[in-house]
């Protein structure tokens, strides 16, 4: 996993609440056995017309969305399935930060394992971000602060271990494997 | 001693390393269920790092998601519709053979939807931790197991270490008092719970379903309830084990046997939440007030009593959902035409679900122009349903009877509806496009689905109970 440095990008906004994983990546694209290449199917049902042409008016298809690495979404982003393909598709497309006032548990966990920052902000900041698509933001993960275009710096929350792993590109599996003696002792003591 | 919740007991019993401010807990996994869709990249991760599967004996794999349900396709008499699905299935067959994981393969009489077969085989034990790369792993919570869905990277973690890094979730008690009215079932109950909690009401929490109405449910019904915990955003849903649980597990192939059985039962009886234990939150519902439910929107919390009218709400996402569904506020759902009925999925594909549907359809014909797909949850359910004449009743009515699998629950295997069609479905998600692009899904119980099949429109299943057979 790539370490997450400071990031500066304009935002693309999808204001709908409860954007579920079936919208992020529809099930028909889950037959892949690879983690890459899913970016072209990101939000497929909203992004393309039935004959595969770009859906005019969909936020990601507007010229100003090109190159945006920050997605601001309505409350409860990523609900539904455990499919990690949702995080892979966002990352493969070029998204590095997803901001919402609430993010679903499994999606959050999947995002963190793939260098994608799931950022939960308070309702006030969320409302401001939803109302200002294209805002240029700077994310400072080390300080857990988000800098707005007017220079204001506001905090966001991220669990400390997740922040550490993301910041340094630490792979959680390495941390788990280092616990092998404790795992062996647990198995012995508990008849596993 | 301080009174403890069942969740707390199970969590502590599985802490290999407790959590600290800086690090999550290392949590031991007793049973890891694997299916073809969320596992290939995890096996690739192990191979890339030269790691072995730590406990193949605590891992059980099956094929269900991208697997065909048409007999000829499943058994290779005609090719699968999708080459990618075929290669995904082949990948799990290969990985299982190489790592020593038991795979309930195509042709195995024990194969089926991962959350149907775990309990059916007696592999899901009270007090255990069960995980699977699938959000509906919450189903197994019906046994008092802490069971939750994980992503593919975590599937790799469990394969390699039999453990997960987890922060301890909070607890939410869902107290269901009273008795369900005749003609109202577990699916109606859980849809009512989700309508109350909302799709994010359980985020960060483990639910414990409690109260007289929960105690009265059969194991099949408890599984229906726990299955949909994730639709309220919860990590898991738990129901305390009792005589119903123990009688269900007794004698199942993977349940503890002989002297182990007695010891296990004693441990299971000590699991339930102590009186006086504190939950972070509590919600209370009166079962007696619940009516047959149906959803009208694009998330499972957008549901109402089948005889009600669609509520109005001043919210753009809500209006967008109704526009997708072709509905308007104030409209009545009962009497609306439907195109297709799907009876299946890990929510409602067990024998009792099929019995409830067959009770409505037996001796009747599926309404003209309606397609009905009945997909049993496992090959064992299929065999049992055929032996007791349920399958024959479905076929005589004009429904399609299939092999076990997820099928139209997520439409990965080609079982989908056409854009714009209305599907009454016993599955768990009515998200946009879940059953095919542009398809409109209405979630309901097996009895309600069967009633729609018989009449061709949304119908209160209690009308059939009155008419009799
Ligand atoms: S039946 Fe549906 S919800 Fe259940 S495991 Fe299969 S796809 Fe998932």
PDB file of C-alpha atoms in Angstrom, chain A residues 15-18 20-23 27-28 30-35 46 50 75-76 79-85 88 102-106 109-110 113-114 159-161 171-177 179-180 182-184 186-187 190-192, chain B residues 13-17 21-24 26 28 30 37 40-41 45 49 51 54-55 58 82 84-85 88 133-135 149-154 157 160-161 163 165 167 199-200 203-204 230 233 235 299 317 320 410 412 429 431-432 434 437:
ATOM      1  CA  UNK A  15     -25.090  14.510  -2.809  1.00  0.00           C
ATOM      2  CA  UNK A  16     -27.332  11.408  -2.663  1.00  0.00           C
ATOM      3  CA  UNK A  17     -27.616   9.814   0.779  1.00  0.00           C
ATOM      4  CA  UNK A  18     -27.103   6.080   1.362  1.00  0.00           C
ATOM      5  CA  UNK A  20     -24.709   1.693  -1.617  1.00  0.00           C
ATOM      6  CA  UNK A  21     -21.997  -0.606  -2.901  1.00  0.00           C
ATOM      7  CA  UNK A  22     -24.239  -1.832  -5.724  1.00  0.00           C
ATOM      8  CA  UNK A  23     -24.134   1.743  -7.095  1.00  0.00           C
ATOM      9  CA  UNK A  27     -22.542  -7.005  -9.146  1.00  0.00           C
ATOM     10  CA  UNK A  28     -22.170  -7.817 -12.831  1.00  0.00           C
ATOM     11  CA  UNK A  30     -17.620  -8.756  -9.646  1.00  0.00           C
ATOM     12  CA  UNK A  31     -16.647 -11.840 -11.628  1.00  0.00           C
ATOM     13  CA  UNK A  32     -13.104 -10.498 -11.914  1.00  0.00           C
ATOM     14  CA  UNK A  33     -10.305 -12.308 -10.112  1.00  0.00           C
ATOM     15  CA  UNK A  34      -8.105  -9.176 -10.069  1.00  0.00           C
ATOM     16  CA  UNK A  35      -8.066  -5.973  -7.969  1.00  0.00           C
ATOM     17  CA  UNK A  46     -25.301   6.248 -13.102  1.00  0.00           C
ATOM     18  CA  UNK A  50     -27.899   1.797 -21.446  1.00  0.00           C
ATOM     19  CA  UNK A  75     -24.659  10.684   4.438  1.00  0.00           C
ATOM     20  CA  UNK A  76     -24.014   6.942   4.897  1.00  0.00           C
ATOM     21  CA  UNK A  79     -23.683   0.869   2.801  1.00  0.00           C
ATOM     22  CA  UNK A  80     -24.615  -2.644   1.701  1.00  0.00           C
ATOM     23  CA  UNK A  81     -22.259  -5.320   0.514  1.00  0.00           C
ATOM     24  CA  UNK A  82     -18.806  -6.229   1.853  1.00  0.00           C
ATOM     25  CA  UNK A  83     -17.399  -6.209  -1.704  1.00  0.00           C
ATOM     26  CA  UNK A  84     -13.934  -4.677  -1.531  1.00  0.00           C
ATOM     27  CA  UNK A  85     -14.377  -4.108  -5.268  1.00  0.00           C
ATOM     28  CA  UNK A  88     -10.761  -0.961  -5.563  1.00  0.00           C
ATOM     29  CA  UNK A 102     -21.267   8.942   7.991  1.00  0.00           C
ATOM     30  CA  UNK A 103     -19.526   6.044   6.248  1.00  0.00           C
ATOM     31  CA  UNK A 104     -20.641   2.401   6.426  1.00  0.00           C
ATOM     32  CA  UNK A 105     -18.455   0.100   8.562  1.00  0.00           C
ATOM     33  CA  UNK A 106     -17.288  -2.541   6.084  1.00  0.00           C
ATOM     34  CA  UNK A 109     -12.507  -0.884   6.686  1.00  0.00           C
ATOM     35  CA  UNK A 110     -12.010  -1.934   3.030  1.00  0.00           C
ATOM     36  CA  UNK A 113      -6.731  -1.362   3.438  1.00  0.00           C
ATOM     37  CA  UNK A 114      -6.339   0.084  -0.033  1.00  0.00           C
ATOM     38  CA  UNK A 159      -9.080   5.837  14.344  1.00  0.00           C
ATOM     39  CA  UNK A 160      -5.416   6.004  15.399  1.00  0.00           C
ATOM     40  CA  UNK A 161      -4.205   2.633  14.093  1.00  0.00           C
ATOM     41  CA  UNK A 171       0.276  -3.398   5.807  1.00  0.00           C
ATOM     42  CA  UNK A 172      -1.990  -4.782   8.562  1.00  0.00           C
ATOM     43  CA  UNK A 173      -1.142  -8.343   7.621  1.00  0.00           C
ATOM     44  CA  UNK A 174       2.442  -7.729   8.698  1.00  0.00           C
ATOM     45  CA  UNK A 175       1.183  -6.557  12.102  1.00  0.00           C
ATOM     46  CA  UNK A 176      -1.028  -9.660  12.421  1.00  0.00           C
ATOM     47  CA  UNK A 177       1.734 -12.064  11.396  1.00  0.00           C
ATOM     48  CA  UNK A 179       1.306 -11.786  16.609  1.00  0.00           C
ATOM     49  CA  UNK A 180       1.844 -15.445  15.652  1.00  0.00           C
ATOM     50  CA  UNK A 182       0.166 -15.008  20.799  1.00  0.00           C
ATOM     51  CA  UNK A 183      -2.119 -16.741  18.283  1.00  0.00           C
ATOM     52  CA  UNK A 184      -0.403 -20.083  18.918  1.00  0.00           C
ATOM     53  CA  UNK A 186      -4.390 -18.741  22.324  1.00  0.00           C
ATOM     54  CA  UNK A 187      -5.019 -21.876  20.278  1.00  0.00           C
ATOM     55  CA  UNK A 190      -8.470 -22.557  24.307  1.00  0.00           C
ATOM     56  CA  UNK A 191      -8.434 -25.948  22.647  1.00  0.00           C
ATOM     57  CA  UNK A 192      -8.526 -24.508  19.149  1.00  0.00           C
TER      58      UNK A 192
ATOM     59  CA  UNK B  13     -13.387 -15.079  24.838  1.00  0.00           C
ATOM     60  CA  UNK B  14     -11.857 -14.443  21.386  1.00  0.00           C
ATOM     61  CA  UNK B  15      -9.380 -11.702  22.236  1.00  0.00           C
ATOM     62  CA  UNK B  16      -5.947 -13.028  21.375  1.00  0.00           C
ATOM     63  CA  UNK B  17      -4.581  -9.571  22.137  1.00  0.00           C
ATOM     64  CA  UNK B  21      -5.594   3.159  22.332  1.00  0.00           C
ATOM     65  CA  UNK B  22      -3.116   2.634  19.506  1.00  0.00           C
ATOM     66  CA  UNK B  23      -3.956  -0.825  18.236  1.00  0.00           C
ATOM     67  CA  UNK B  24      -7.158  -2.772  17.571  1.00  0.00           C
ATOM     68  CA  UNK B  26      -6.539  -9.332  17.576  1.00  0.00           C
ATOM     69  CA  UNK B  28      -9.714 -15.163  16.883  1.00  0.00           C
ATOM     70  CA  UNK B  30     -13.540 -20.052  14.830  1.00  0.00           C
ATOM     71  CA  UNK B  37     -16.552 -13.920  -5.461  1.00  0.00           C
ATOM     72  CA  UNK B  40      -9.623 -14.999  -5.451  1.00  0.00           C
ATOM     73  CA  UNK B  41      -7.706 -11.803  -4.651  1.00  0.00           C
ATOM     74  CA  UNK B  45      -2.302 -12.145  -1.662  1.00  0.00           C
ATOM     75  CA  UNK B  49       3.731 -13.388   0.118  1.00  0.00           C
ATOM     76  CA  UNK B  51       2.014 -17.696   3.053  1.00  0.00           C
ATOM     77  CA  UNK B  54      -3.115 -21.382   8.714  1.00  0.00           C
ATOM     78  CA  UNK B  55      -6.214 -23.426   9.561  1.00  0.00           C
ATOM     79  CA  UNK B  58     -11.530 -23.972  10.320  1.00  0.00           C
ATOM     80  CA  UNK B  82     -20.468 -15.919 -18.491  1.00  0.00           C
ATOM     81  CA  UNK B  84     -15.686 -14.754 -16.187  1.00  0.00           C
ATOM     82  CA  UNK B  85     -18.058 -16.498 -13.753  1.00  0.00           C
ATOM     83  CA  UNK B  88     -14.048 -17.471 -10.878  1.00  0.00           C
ATOM     84  CA  UNK B 133     -16.343 -12.162   2.820  1.00  0.00           C
ATOM     85  CA  UNK B 134     -20.025 -11.399   2.659  1.00  0.00           C
ATOM     86  CA  UNK B 135     -22.099  -8.842   4.527  1.00  0.00           C
ATOM     87  CA  UNK B 149     -18.934  -9.765   6.985  1.00  0.00           C
ATOM     88  CA  UNK B 150     -15.391  -8.794   6.007  1.00  0.00           C
ATOM     89  CA  UNK B 151     -13.669  -7.515   2.870  1.00  0.00           C
ATOM     90  CA  UNK B 152     -11.324  -9.507   0.665  1.00  0.00           C
ATOM     91  CA  UNK B 153      -8.117  -8.185   2.262  1.00  0.00           C
ATOM     92  CA  UNK B 154      -9.465  -9.390   5.604  1.00  0.00           C
ATOM     93  CA  UNK B 157      -5.813 -11.979   6.924  1.00  0.00           C
ATOM     94  CA  UNK B 160      -3.104 -16.444   6.855  1.00  0.00           C
ATOM     95  CA  UNK B 161      -3.548 -15.958  10.624  1.00  0.00           C
ATOM     96  CA  UNK B 163      -7.394 -13.692  13.175  1.00  0.00           C
ATOM     97  CA  UNK B 165      -7.752  -6.752  13.690  1.00  0.00           C
ATOM     98  CA  UNK B 167     -12.098  -2.334  17.183  1.00  0.00           C
ATOM     99  CA  UNK B 199     -30.279   2.034   6.996  1.00  0.00           C
ATOM    100  CA  UNK B 200     -27.521   3.568   9.101  1.00  0.00           C
ATOM    101  CA  UNK B 203     -23.627   1.588  12.069  1.00  0.00           C
ATOM    102  CA  UNK B 204     -20.785   0.783  14.467  1.00  0.00           C
ATOM    103  CA  UNK B 230     -26.570  -5.378   7.983  1.00  0.00           C
ATOM    104  CA  UNK B 233     -25.920  -0.814   8.967  1.00  0.00           C
ATOM    105  CA  UNK B 235     -21.925  -5.258  11.900  1.00  0.00           C
ATOM    106  CA  UNK B 299     -33.107   0.839   0.346  1.00  0.00           C
ATOM    107  CA  UNK B 317     -32.676  11.341  -2.270  1.00  0.00           C
ATOM    108  CA  UNK B 320     -35.024  10.229  -6.534  1.00  0.00           C
ATOM    109  CA  UNK B 410     -27.772 -10.109  -6.799  1.00  0.00           C
ATOM    110  CA  UNK B 412     -24.433 -12.163 -10.816  1.00  0.00           C
ATOM    111  CA  UNK B 429     -31.683  -5.605  -0.952  1.00  0.00           C
ATOM    112  CA  UNK B 431     -30.883  -1.181  -4.273  1.00  0.00           C
ATOM    113  CA  UNK B 432     -31.055   0.368  -7.746  1.00  0.00           C
ATOM    114  CA  UNK B 434     -29.519  -4.978  -7.793  1.00  0.00           C
ATOM    115  CA  UNK B 437     -30.125  -2.499 -14.628  1.00  0.00           C
TER     116      UNK B 437
END
